[in-house]
mmCIF file of C-alpha atoms in Angstrom:
data_model
loop_
_atom_site.group_PDB
_atom_site.id
_atom_site.type_symbol
_atom_site.label_atom_id
_atom_site.label_comp_id
_atom_site.label_asym_id
_atom_site.label_seq_id
_atom_site.Cartn_x
_atom_site.Cartn_y
_atom_site.Cartn_z
ATOM 1 C CA MET W 1 102.128 73.844 119.254
ATOM 2 C CA VAL W 2 99.250 74.804 117.060
ATOM 3 C CA ALA W 3 100.180 78.397 117.081
ATOM 4 C CA THR W 4 103.806 77.603 116.120
ATOM 5 C CA VAL W 5 102.638 75.480 113.193
ATOM 6 C CA VAL W 6 100.221 78.194 111.920
ATOM 7 C CA LEU W 7 102.917 80.771 112.177
ATOM 8 C CA LEU W 8 105.372 78.648 110.427
ATOM 9 C CA LEU W 9 102.944 78.015 107.702
ATOM 10 C CA LEU W 10 102.382 81.653 107.393
ATOM 11 C CA GLY W 11 106.136 82.138 107.297
ATOM 12 C CA ALA W 12 106.445 79.702 104.453
ATOM 13 C CA VAL W 13 103.877 81.594 102.411
ATOM 14 C CA ALA W 14 105.597 84.831 103.332
ATOM 15 C CA THR W 15 109.017 83.423 102.454
ATOM 16 C CA VAL W 16 107.732 82.539 98.821
ATOM 17 C CA VAL W 17 105.995 85.859 98.390
ATOM 18 C CA ALA W 18 108.944 87.818 99.607
ATOM 19 C CA SER W 19 111.340 85.980 97.399
ATOM 20 C CA ARG W 20 109.259 86.473 94.383
ATOM 21 C CA GLY W 21 108.653 90.146 95.268
ATOM 22 C CA ILE W 22 112.266 90.871 95.571
ATOM 23 C CA GLN W 23 112.934 89.203 92.225
ATOM 24 C CA PHE W 24 110.064 91.140 90.706
ATOM 25 C CA MET W 25 112.166 94.342 91.771
ATOM 26 C CA ALA W 26 114.488 93.497 88.944
ATOM 27 C CA LEU W 27 111.830 94.993 86.611
ATOM 28 C CA SER W 28 112.681 98.548 88.035
ATOM 29 C CA PHE W 29 115.985 98.449 86.143
ATOM 30 C CA GLY W 30 114.143 98.434 82.788
ATOM 31 C CA SER W 31 113.904 102.234 82.977
ATOM 32 C CA CYS W 32 117.774 102.652 83.125
ATOM 33 C CA ASP W 33 118.168 103.213 79.523
ATOM 34 C CA ALA W 34 115.942 106.219 79.523
ATOM 35 C CA PRO W 35 117.630 109.592 79.270
ATOM 36 C CA GLY W 36 118.211 111.156 82.668
ATOM 37 C CA ASN W 37 117.864 108.008 84.571
ATOM 38 C CA ARG W 38 120.724 106.702 86.480
ATOM 39 C CA CYS W 39 121.017 103.256 88.007
ATOM 40 C CA ASP W 40 123.471 101.455 90.371
ATOM 41 C CA GLU W 41 123.126 97.920 88.563
ATOM 42 C CA GLY W 42 125.554 96.411 90.876
ATOM 43 C CA LEU W 43 123.514 97.201 93.967
ATOM 44 C CA GLY W 44 120.246 96.268 92.218
ATOM 45 C CA GLY W 45 121.760 93.068 91.041
ATOM 46 C CA THR W 46 123.130 92.171 94.467
ATOM 47 C CA VAL W 47 119.615 92.695 96.138
ATOM 48 C CA VAL W 48 117.692 90.834 93.640
ATOM 49 C CA THR W 49 120.208 87.848 93.789
ATOM 50 C CA LEU W 50 121.073 87.868 97.523
ATOM 51 C CA GLY W 51 117.473 88.881 98.871
ATOM 52 C CA PRO W 52 115.731 85.716 98.164
ATOM 53 C CA VAL W 53 118.683 83.763 99.634
ATOM 54 C CA VAL W 54 118.520 85.736 102.883
ATOM 55 C CA VAL W 55 114.797 85.463 103.026
ATOM 56 C CA ALA W 56 115.242 81.595 102.591
ATOM 57 C CA LEU W 57 117.947 81.473 105.206
ATOM 58 C CA VAL W 58 115.885 83.388 107.908
ATOM 59 C CA PHE W 59 112.983 80.945 107.400
ATOM 60 C CA LEU W 60 115.181 77.999 107.612
ATOM 61 C CA VAL W 61 116.764 79.322 110.696
ATOM 62 C CA THR W 62 113.478 80.048 112.243
ATOM 63 C CA LEU W 63 112.231 76.480 111.268
ATOM 64 C CA VAL W 64 115.196 74.796 112.940
ATOM 65 C CA LEU W 65 115.021 76.774 116.046
ATOM 66 C CA CYS W 66 111.303 76.176 116.447
ATOM 67 C CA VAL W 67 111.718 72.415 115.987
ATOM 68 C CA LEU W 68 114.541 72.333 118.594
ATOM 69 C CA ARG W 69 112.357 74.359 121.035
ATOM 70 C CA LEU W 70 109.339 71.962 120.397
ATOM 71 C CA VAL W 71 111.602 68.897 120.970
ATOM 72 C CA ARG W 72 112.703 70.257 124.250
ATOM 73 C CA ARG W 73 109.085 71.010 125.089
ATOM 74 C CA ARG W 74 109.397 74.798 125.283
ATOM 75 C CA LEU W 75 107.297 77.484 123.728
ATOM 76 C CA ALA W 76 108.277 78.101 120.139
ATOM 77 C CA TRP W 77 105.512 80.441 118.759
ATOM 78 C CA PRO W 78 107.532 83.485 119.946
ATOM 79 C CA VAL W 79 110.529 82.508 117.784
ATOM 80 C CA ALA W 80 108.095 81.843 114.799
ATOM 81 C CA LEU W 81 106.680 85.307 115.302
ATOM 82 C CA LEU W 82 110.028 86.788 115.414
ATOM 83 C CA GLY W 83 111.022 84.999 112.352
ATOM 84 C CA LEU W 84 108.085 86.400 110.668
ATOM 85 C CA GLY W 85 108.928 89.814 111.682
ATOM 86 C CA VAL W 86 112.642 89.464 110.479
ATOM 87 C CA LEU W 87 111.273 88.306 107.124
ATOM 88 C CA VAL W 88 109.305 91.503 106.844
ATOM 89 C CA VAL W 89 112.292 93.604 107.765
ATOM 90 C CA VAL W 90 114.451 91.814 105.210
ATOM 91 C CA PHE W 91 111.785 92.436 102.502
ATOM 92 C CA VAL W 92 111.439 96.123 103.373
ATOM 93 C CA VAL W 93 115.299 96.672 103.348
ATOM 94 C CA ALA W 94 115.562 94.932 100.104
ATOM 95 C CA ARG W 95 112.702 97.169 98.690
ATOM 96 C CA LEU W 96 114.487 100.261 99.885
ATOM 97 C CA LEU W 97 117.842 99.262 98.562
ATOM 98 C CA ALA W 98 116.352 98.345 95.128
ATOM 99 C CA GLY W 99 114.424 101.632 95.056
ATOM 100 C CA GLY W 100 117.334 103.714 96.005
ATOM 101 C CA ALA W 101 119.481 101.994 93.143
ATOM 102 C CA VAL W 102 117.216 103.644 90.456
ATOM 103 C CA SER W 103 117.136 107.549 90.132
ATOM 104 C CA ILE W 104 114.602 108.674 87.789
ATOM 105 C CA GLY W 105 115.523 112.078 86.195
ATOM 106 C CA ILE W 106 113.385 114.501 84.290
#
């Protein structure tokens, strides 16, 4: 139970950091006005808008599943660890999509 609580607290912190990090990626679209640069603002806007929502949903699902497993007296730390891994994957995918939406020309 202690490991589950620690992993869920770590997941909560990771959720806040990942959400803010994804929102911070919107600053990369400030260079779209420079000559030679191309930006897919639709994709970037979608990533910046939906990324934090997906991160929050992953954490919420992880939290609910862990609570249900703890109520049934089963191990829940693997679920919390898996949820933390999925949070990292969502952040990395959002970073790749946002980075791919901006093409810097010379």
